[in-house]
Amino acid sequence: MGTVFSQKQVSLKPYNTLSVDVTAEYFAYISSADQLGDIVKSGGIDIESLFVLGRGSNTLLTKNYPGLVLLNSIKGIKVINEDENSVTLEIGSGEDWPSFVEYAVSKGWSGLENLAYIPGTVGAAPVQNIGAYGQAFEDIFVDLDAVDLTSGEIIRFTKEESKLGYRTSAFKTDLKDKYFIVVVRVRLSKDPHFDTSYHSRFPNESLSEWLKKSGKPPYTPADIAHAVTGLRKFKLPDPKEVGTCGSFFVNPFVTVDKFHELEKEVNELQHYPVTKMEYDRIDWHNTGQDKIVKIPAGRLLDELGWKGKWIGNVGTHDKQALCVITNKKASGQEVLDYTNKMRESVQKAYGIDLVSEVRIV
């Protein structure tokens, strides 16, 4: 491996948004599918000791990595099909997601404006099936190409084969660490239909209110994206000031009966529909309940006093208890210990197991 990859013992602190300082034994930039395929075919990659990193915005590194870290640097955006109603684009998986959203809405294309300012790469979008404010990546996803890390061959995965669900996909479960996504294709609309229904229990966190600051009707995709960006910046910490990976846990799904129980304990607890989303850890079909709702994990944590709470070098944002932050001096283990305490407190108080949205390595 040392003859193929010149960089050894590389600090990953600049490559993860929590600013955790761990070291990769080997480190390489991947700038094309052909480059990666050639390396795999030459025997230059041991799949058992490989980790793929994008922006590191959804990753908690808990220790030095005893293997190879590949940094995704595959770029490019091109239109591959267009008609009067829609446009289909092919995007390099290493492209910055927020920048891609800005590019798309500047063209007047719609379908991802509510996903503005979500940190990460385009390649991470299908893995996580990112979603926010009523939109999800699955709504625009067509298919993707990925390099088989065993054979080096490029394989195309359809939307159905990718198995996108609530903050998950086949690449986060069955196919985890077996493929490197190199190209993603999406279809965007030229006839926008906006969803601005998002609201919270705080009036100043309503998307419609922020939209009034961004422009006047008829709104454009860029207006919506600008409002979403403003709202996210208002609610979330500045990554230049603190270490953060955004929301640490996914919002839990509960039965309607469980929700009514929680309502008695948690004031102003909201619930949301879970249409088109499946939870990958729990088989709700065997609960005997006909209806499931999604509830905000942040509200449960807030009720238990976690908002703005610090333990050593790790805390939560003072406006969002779900958002774990650091002073950029914390070790990965410190962050893990802190989040385990959060999880334990919710389990003890409400009987709910919070599932990490962040990948822990």
Tab-separated table of C-alpha atoms in Angstrom:
chain	number	residue	atom	x	y	z
A	1	MET	CA	0.000	0.000	0.000
A	2	GLY	CA	2.869	2.337	0.768
A	3	THR	CA	4.043	2.285	-2.872
A	4	VAL	CA	0.626	3.402	-4.137
A	5	PHE	CA	-0.233	6.035	-1.532
A	6	SER	CA	2.489	8.554	-0.718
A	7	GLN	CA	0.763	10.095	2.287
A	8	LYS	CA	1.179	8.320	5.604
A	9	GLN	CA	0.194	9.199	9.180
A	10	VAL	CA	-2.074	12.055	8.101
A	11	SER	CA	-4.103	14.022	10.657
A	12	LEU	CA	-7.823	13.929	9.861
A	13	LYS	CA	-8.657	17.007	11.932
A	14	PRO	CA	-9.053	19.227	8.816
A	15	TYR	CA	-11.304	16.598	7.232
A	16	ASN	CA	-14.065	16.256	9.855
A	17	THR	CA	-16.378	19.003	11.066
A	18	LEU	CA	-16.112	17.949	14.718
A	19	SER	CA	-12.387	18.785	14.436
A	20	VAL	CA	-11.393	15.532	16.115
A	21	ASP	CA	-7.642	15.020	15.816
A	22	VAL	CA	-7.021	11.415	14.834
A	23	THR	CA	-4.528	9.995	12.353
A	24	ALA	CA	-4.994	7.873	9.243
A	25	GLU	CA	-2.271	5.306	8.612
A	26	TYR	CA	-2.632	5.938	4.861
A	27	PHE	CA	-4.474	8.727	3.063
A	28	ALA	CA	-5.299	9.405	-0.593
A	29	TYR	CA	-7.412	11.744	-2.721
A	30	ILE	CA	-9.697	10.101	-5.278
A	31	SER	CA	-10.472	12.409	-8.212
A	32	SER	CA	-12.042	10.034	-10.755
A	33	ALA	CA	-13.841	6.724	-11.055
A	34	ASP	CA	-11.160	5.417	-13.412
A	35	GLN	CA	-8.401	6.246	-10.924
A	36	LEU	CA	-10.203	4.378	-8.166
A	37	GLY	CA	-11.028	1.425	-10.404
A	38	ASP	CA	-7.407	1.088	-11.509
A	39	ILE	CA	-6.174	1.150	-7.906
A	40	VAL	CA	-8.654	-1.535	-6.862
A	41	LYS	CA	-7.773	-3.749	-9.828
A	42	SER	CA	-4.056	-3.383	-9.071
A	43	GLY	CA	-4.617	-4.786	-5.591
A	44	GLY	CA	-3.833	-1.449	-3.963
A	45	ILE	CA	-6.860	-1.503	-1.660
A	46	ASP	CA	-7.687	-3.793	1.228
A	47	ILE	CA	-11.450	-3.420	1.614
A	48	GLU	CA	-11.279	-4.600	5.222
A	49	SER	CA	-9.168	-1.593	6.246
A	50	LEU	CA	-10.745	1.106	4.087
A	51	PHE	CA	-12.781	4.173	5.009
A	52	VAL	CA	-14.312	6.639	2.541
A	53	LEU	CA	-14.544	10.254	3.688
A	54	GLY	CA	-16.430	13.111	2.058
A	55	ARG	CA	-16.698	16.328	4.063
A	56	GLY	CA	-16.633	14.488	7.392
A	57	SER	CA	-19.809	16.333	8.369
A	58	ASN	CA	-21.661	13.207	9.470
A	59	THR	CA	-18.790	11.233	10.983
A	60	LEU	CA	-17.449	10.783	14.503
A	61	LEU	CA	-13.853	9.542	14.493
A	62	THR	CA	-13.149	7.943	17.864
A	63	LYS	CA	-9.574	6.711	17.333
A	64	ASN	CA	-6.663	6.594	14.917
A	65	TYR	CA	-7.589	4.738	11.739
A	66	PRO	CA	-5.323	1.706	11.105
A	67	GLY	CA	-5.828	1.562	7.369
A	68	LEU	CA	-6.546	3.657	4.293
A	69	VAL	CA	-8.773	6.746	4.215
A	70	LEU	CA	-9.946	7.816	0.757
A	71	LEU	CA	-11.036	11.446	0.444
A	72	ASN	CA	-13.686	11.909	-2.233
A	73	SER	CA	-12.606	14.646	-4.664
A	74	ILE	CA	-14.635	13.599	-7.732
A	75	LYS	CA	-16.040	16.747	-9.376
A	76	GLY	CA	-18.278	17.724	-12.258
A	77	ILE	CA	-21.864	18.781	-13.011
A	78	LYS	CA	-23.501	18.250	-16.389
A	79	VAL	CA	-26.982	18.163	-17.890
A	80	ILE	CA	-27.665	14.791	-19.500
A	81	ASN	CA	-31.331	15.264	-20.410
A	82	GLU	CA	-33.684	18.220	-20.606
A	83	ASP	CA	-37.211	18.952	-21.778
A	84	GLU	CA	-39.766	21.692	-21.150
A	85	ASN	CA	-40.737	20.277	-17.743
A	86	SER	CA	-37.567	18.903	-16.184
A	87	VAL	CA	-33.809	18.564	-16.301
A	88	THR	CA	-31.677	15.548	-15.390
A	89	LEU	CA	-28.183	16.168	-14.065
A	90	GLU	CA	-25.134	13.994	-13.472
A	91	ILE	CA	-22.988	15.157	-10.559
A	92	GLY	CA	-19.590	14.033	-9.333
A	93	SER	CA	-19.957	12.549	-5.869
A	94	GLY	CA	-17.264	14.787	-4.399
A	95	GLU	CA	-19.095	17.993	-5.277
A	96	ASP	CA	-20.111	20.111	-2.292
A	97	TRP	CA	-23.854	19.647	-1.682
A	98	PRO	CA	-24.658	23.238	-0.574
A	99	SER	CA	-22.814	24.589	-3.627
A	100	PHE	CA	-24.727	22.235	-5.910
A	101	VAL	CA	-28.049	23.410	-4.453
A	102	GLU	CA	-27.018	27.031	-5.043
A	103	TYR	CA	-26.135	26.188	-8.640
A	104	ALA	CA	-29.437	24.398	-9.280
A	105	VAL	CA	-31.712	27.065	-7.801
A	106	SER	CA	-29.811	29.800	-9.664
A	107	LYS	CA	-31.042	28.085	-12.832
A	108	GLY	CA	-34.628	28.097	-11.535
A	109	TRP	CA	-34.667	24.314	-11.092
A	110	SER	CA	-36.746	22.986	-8.225
A	111	GLY	CA	-36.864	19.911	-6.010
A	112	LEU	CA	-33.945	20.477	-3.648
A	113	GLU	CA	-34.405	24.048	-2.434
A	114	ASN	CA	-35.486	22.877	1.045
A	115	LEU	CA	-32.228	20.898	1.273
A	116	ALA	CA	-30.073	24.025	1.116
A	117	TYR	CA	-27.120	24.452	3.476
A	118	ILE	CA	-26.907	20.794	4.488
A	119	PRO	CA	-23.166	20.128	4.827
A	120	GLY	CA	-21.571	17.247	2.972
A	121	THR	CA	-20.922	15.927	-0.507
A	122	VAL	CA	-23.338	14.968	-3.256
A	123	GLY	CA	-22.224	11.355	-2.802
A	124	ALA	CA	-23.386	11.373	0.810
A	125	ALA	CA	-26.894	12.544	-0.128
A	126	PRO	CA	-28.200	9.128	-1.275
A	127	VAL	CA	-26.329	7.271	1.474
A	128	GLN	CA	-28.113	9.297	4.144
A	129	ASN	CA	-31.193	10.130	2.068
A	130	ILE	CA	-30.802	13.634	3.428
A	131	GLY	CA	-33.995	15.502	4.184
A	132	ALA	CA	-35.214	18.766	5.657
A	133	TYR	CA	-38.319	20.925	5.854
A	134	GLY	CA	-40.593	18.578	3.921
A	135	GLN	CA	-38.194	17.478	1.176
A	136	ALA	CA	-36.012	14.387	0.929
A	137	PHE	CA	-33.282	13.439	-1.512
A	138	GLU	CA	-35.332	10.440	-2.653
A	139	ASP	CA	-37.813	12.871	-4.250
A	140	ILE	CA	-35.296	13.850	-6.948
A	141	PHE	CA	-33.048	10.770	-7.096
A	142	VAL	CA	-32.747	8.868	-10.396
A	143	ASP	CA	-29.775	6.495	-10.008
A	144	LEU	CA	-26.045	6.394	-9.250
A	145	ASP	CA	-22.794	4.753	-10.300
A	146	ALA	CA	-20.456	3.194	-7.757
A	147	VAL	CA	-17.125	1.399	-7.919
A	148	ASP	CA	-17.122	-2.123	-6.511
A	149	LEU	CA	-14.245	-2.012	-4.024
A	150	THR	CA	-13.544	-5.707	-4.566
A	151	SER	CA	-13.465	-5.860	-8.376
A	152	GLY	CA	-12.941	-2.234	-9.403
A	153	GLU	CA	-15.916	-2.415	-11.764
A	154	ILE	CA	-18.407	0.456	-12.047
A	155	ILE	CA	-21.945	-0.650	-11.189
A	156	ARG	CA	-25.158	1.324	-11.743
A	157	PHE	CA	-27.747	1.246	-8.953
A	158	THR	CA	-31.343	2.244	-9.628
A	159	LYS	CA	-33.457	4.122	-7.126
A	160	GLU	CA	-35.183	0.878	-6.175
A	161	GLU	CA	-31.885	-0.971	-5.697
A	162	SER	CA	-30.529	1.857	-3.553
A	163	LYS	CA	-33.363	1.313	-1.009
A	164	LEU	CA	-33.635	4.850	0.272
A	165	GLY	CA	-35.496	5.208	3.580
A	166	TYR	CA	-35.595	7.610	6.510
A	167	ARG	CA	-31.956	8.762	6.839
A	168	THR	CA	-30.755	5.480	5.396
A	169	SER	CA	-30.127	3.476	2.224
A	170	ALA	CA	-28.627	0.200	1.059
A	171	PHE	CA	-25.220	1.931	1.159
A	172	LYS	CA	-25.631	2.496	4.879
A	173	THR	CA	-26.828	-1.058	5.560
A	174	ASP	CA	-26.510	-4.082	3.237
A	175	LEU	CA	-23.907	-2.505	0.925
A	176	LYS	CA	-22.015	-0.528	3.560
A	177	ASP	CA	-18.269	-0.184	2.802
A	178	LYS	CA	-18.581	-2.332	-0.327
A	179	TYR	CA	-18.936	0.454	-2.889
A	180	PHE	CA	-17.572	3.942	-3.525
A	181	ILE	CA	-20.249	6.172	-5.080
A	182	VAL	CA	-18.725	8.146	-7.962
A	183	VAL	CA	-21.645	9.722	-9.838
A	184	VAL	CA	-25.182	10.665	-8.772
A	185	ARG	CA	-28.083	11.562	-11.083
A	186	VAL	CA	-31.077	13.662	-10.118
A	187	ARG	CA	-34.134	15.015	-11.919
A	188	LEU	CA	-35.264	18.548	-11.115
A	189	SER	CA	-38.448	20.351	-12.098
A	190	LYS	CA	-38.869	23.503	-14.150
A	191	ASP	CA	-42.390	23.886	-12.729
A	192	PRO	CA	-41.820	24.491	-9.007
A	193	HIS	CA	-44.241	23.316	-6.328
A	194	PHE	CA	-42.934	24.553	-3.008
A	195	ASP	CA	-43.427	23.131	0.476
A	196	THR	CA	-43.149	25.906	3.058
A	197	SER	CA	-45.278	24.263	5.722
A	198	TYR	CA	-42.447	23.644	8.194
A	199	HIS	CA	-42.950	25.223	11.601
A	200	SER	CA	-41.860	24.584	15.155
A	201	ARG	CA	-43.258	25.593	18.508
A	202	PHE	CA	-41.272	28.824	18.193
A	203	PRO	CA	-42.811	31.380	15.766
A	204	ASN	CA	-39.412	32.667	14.599
A	205	GLU	CA	-38.502	29.164	13.392
A	206	SER	CA	-41.280	28.990	10.797
A	207	LEU	CA	-40.093	28.609	7.202
A	208	SER	CA	-42.927	30.817	5.942
A	209	GLU	CA	-41.757	33.637	8.223
A	210	TRP	CA	-38.195	33.382	6.945
A	211	LEU	CA	-39.480	33.310	3.377
A	212	LYS	CA	-41.042	36.737	3.861
A	213	LYS	CA	-37.512	38.038	4.453
A	214	SER	CA	-36.170	36.433	1.258
A	215	GLY	CA	-38.456	37.879	-1.386
A	216	LYS	CA	-41.977	38.524	-2.561
A	217	PRO	CA	-44.454	36.216	-4.333
A	218	PRO	CA	-44.235	34.595	-6.751
A	219	TYR	CA	-41.308	32.937	-4.999
A	220	THR	CA	-38.459	31.281	-6.873
A	221	PRO	CA	-36.445	28.184	-5.883
A	222	ALA	CA	-33.630	30.577	-4.949
A	223	ASP	CA	-35.975	32.446	-2.578
A	224	ILE	CA	-36.878	29.197	-0.812
A	225	ALA	CA	-33.232	28.117	-0.598
A	226	HIS	CA	-32.267	31.516	0.807
A	227	ALA	CA	-34.991	31.282	3.461
A	228	VAL	CA	-33.942	27.746	4.397
A	229	THR	CA	-30.313	28.830	4.637
A	230	GLY	CA	-31.259	31.722	6.890
A	231	LEU	CA	-33.334	29.483	9.130
A	232	ARG	CA	-30.600	26.853	9.387
A	233	LYS	CA	-27.971	29.471	10.219
A	234	PHE	CA	-30.289	30.888	12.887
A	235	LYS	CA	-30.956	27.496	14.478
A	236	LEU	CA	-27.546	25.867	14.115
A	237	PRO	CA	-24.029	26.780	15.276
A	238	ASP	CA	-21.360	28.340	13.094
A	239	PRO	CA	-18.934	25.533	12.106
A	240	LYS	CA	-16.156	28.126	11.956
A	241	GLU	CA	-16.558	28.717	15.685
A	242	VAL	CA	-17.237	25.229	17.066
A	243	GLY	CA	-16.861	21.598	16.106
A	244	THR	CA	-20.187	20.114	15.043
A	245	CYS	CA	-21.789	17.405	12.928
A	246	GLY	CA	-25.318	18.799	13.146
A	247	SER	CA	-28.094	16.596	14.463
A	248	PHE	CA	-26.509	13.624	16.197
A	249	PHE	CA	-29.616	11.402	16.399
A	250	VAL	CA	-32.455	10.668	14.005
A	251	ASN	CA	-35.943	11.629	15.091
A	252	PRO	CA	-37.633	8.550	16.577
A	253	PHE	CA	-40.781	6.911	15.245
A	254	VAL	CA	-43.402	5.986	17.829
A	255	THR	CA	-46.917	4.604	17.821
A	256	VAL	CA	-49.794	7.018	18.188
A	257	ASP	CA	-50.518	5.557	21.632
A	258	LYS	CA	-46.921	6.190	22.708
A	259	PHE	CA	-47.125	9.727	21.400
A	260	HIS	CA	-50.223	10.405	23.492
A	261	GLU	CA	-48.372	9.092	26.556
A	262	LEU	CA	-45.438	11.393	25.862
A	263	GLU	CA	-47.732	14.391	25.348
A	264	LYS	CA	-48.644	14.179	29.025
A	265	GLU	CA	-44.976	14.454	30.010
A	266	VAL	CA	-43.513	16.739	27.348
A	267	ASN	CA	-45.196	20.092	26.847
A	268	GLU	CA	-45.927	21.132	23.239
A	269	LEU	CA	-44.536	17.909	21.783
A	270	GLN	CA	-45.073	17.931	18.027
A	271	HIS	CA	-45.445	14.998	15.665
A	272	TYR	CA	-44.955	14.619	11.932
A	273	PRO	CA	-46.091	12.160	9.261
A	274	VAL	CA	-43.708	9.440	8.150
A	275	THR	CA	-45.022	8.954	4.620
A	276	LYS	CA	-42.529	7.258	2.291
A	277	MET	CA	-40.082	6.714	5.127
A	278	GLU	CA	-39.093	3.470	6.772
A	279	TYR	CA	-37.170	3.043	9.990
A	280	ASP	CA	-34.282	0.646	9.515
A	281	ARG	CA	-33.845	-0.509	13.105
A	282	ILE	CA	-37.355	-1.409	14.270
A	283	ASP	CA	-40.032	-3.600	12.719
A	284	TRP	CA	-43.082	-1.453	13.341
A	285	HIS	CA	-45.275	-3.834	11.331
A	286	ASN	CA	-45.322	-6.212	14.274
A	287	THR	CA	-46.365	-3.662	16.889
A	288	GLY	CA	-50.083	-4.134	16.379
A	289	GLN	CA	-50.448	-0.407	15.711
A	290	ASP	CA	-51.850	0.980	12.482
A	291	LYS	CA	-50.277	4.394	12.640
A	292	ILE	CA	-46.766	5.603	13.384
A	293	VAL	CA	-45.628	9.199	13.826
A	294	LYS	CA	-42.241	10.874	13.968
A	295	ILE	CA	-41.383	13.030	16.965
A	296	PRO	CA	-38.491	15.494	17.441
A	297	ALA	CA	-35.631	13.982	19.410
A	298	GLY	CA	-34.433	17.495	20.179
A	299	ARG	CA	-37.625	18.269	22.098
A	300	LEU	CA	-37.168	15.200	24.306
A	301	LEU	CA	-33.556	16.167	24.996
A	302	ASP	CA	-34.569	19.760	25.662
A	303	GLU	CA	-37.119	18.606	28.243
A	304	LEU	CA	-34.360	16.657	30.005
A	305	GLY	CA	-32.087	19.679	30.252
A	306	TRP	CA	-29.616	18.906	27.484
A	307	LYS	CA	-29.934	22.178	25.553
A	308	GLY	CA	-26.742	24.177	26.068
A	309	LYS	CA	-25.338	21.620	28.507
A	310	TRP	CA	-21.568	21.099	28.543
A	311	ILE	CA	-19.468	18.303	29.986
A	312	GLY	CA	-15.790	19.096	29.544
A	313	ASN	CA	-15.040	19.833	25.890
A	314	VAL	CA	-18.435	18.670	24.569
A	315	GLY	CA	-21.877	20.245	24.727
A	316	THR	CA	-25.033	20.983	22.784
A	317	HIS	CA	-26.043	24.128	20.942
A	318	ASP	CA	-27.987	26.617	23.040
A	319	LYS	CA	-30.759	26.710	20.419
A	320	GLN	CA	-30.951	22.995	19.584
A	321	ALA	CA	-30.388	20.150	22.038
A	322	LEU	CA	-30.037	17.655	19.184
A	323	CYS	CA	-26.981	19.458	17.838
A	324	VAL	CA	-23.801	18.245	19.548
A	325	ILE	CA	-20.877	20.677	19.491
A	326	THR	CA	-17.290	20.850	20.779
A	327	ASN	CA	-14.709	23.524	21.519
A	328	LYS	CA	-12.542	21.839	18.849
A	329	LYS	CA	-10.386	20.290	21.566
A	330	ALA	CA	-12.519	17.214	22.291
A	331	SER	CA	-11.402	13.693	21.483
A	332	GLY	CA	-13.754	11.405	19.601
A	333	GLN	CA	-14.164	9.296	22.723
A	334	GLU	CA	-15.277	12.358	24.703
A	335	VAL	CA	-17.978	13.045	22.117
A	336	LEU	CA	-19.070	9.407	22.168
A	337	ASP	CA	-19.261	9.359	25.972
A	338	TYR	CA	-21.344	12.543	25.955
A	339	THR	CA	-23.815	11.253	23.379
A	340	ASN	CA	-24.118	7.934	25.203
A	341	LYS	CA	-25.220	9.896	28.279
A	342	MET	CA	-27.833	11.672	26.153
A	343	ARG	CA	-29.108	8.360	24.832
A	344	GLU	CA	-29.250	6.808	28.301
A	345	SER	CA	-31.217	9.723	29.752
A	346	VAL	CA	-33.893	9.530	27.033
A	347	GLN	CA	-34.164	5.763	27.440
A	348	LYS	CA	-34.554	6.096	31.200
A	349	ALA	CA	-37.105	8.921	31.037
A	350	TYR	CA	-39.215	7.890	28.052
A	351	GLY	CA	-38.310	4.328	27.111
A	352	ILE	CA	-37.102	5.441	23.677
A	353	ASP	CA	-33.812	4.309	22.133
A	354	LEU	CA	-32.260	7.133	20.143
A	355	VAL	CA	-30.440	5.978	17.006
A	356	SER	CA	-27.315	7.799	15.872
A	357	GLU	CA	-27.555	9.637	12.565
A	358	VAL	CA	-23.809	10.200	12.658
A	359	ARG	CA	-21.505	7.408	11.560
A	360	ILE	CA	-19.223	6.343	14.403
A	361	VAL	CA	-15.796	5.029	13.366
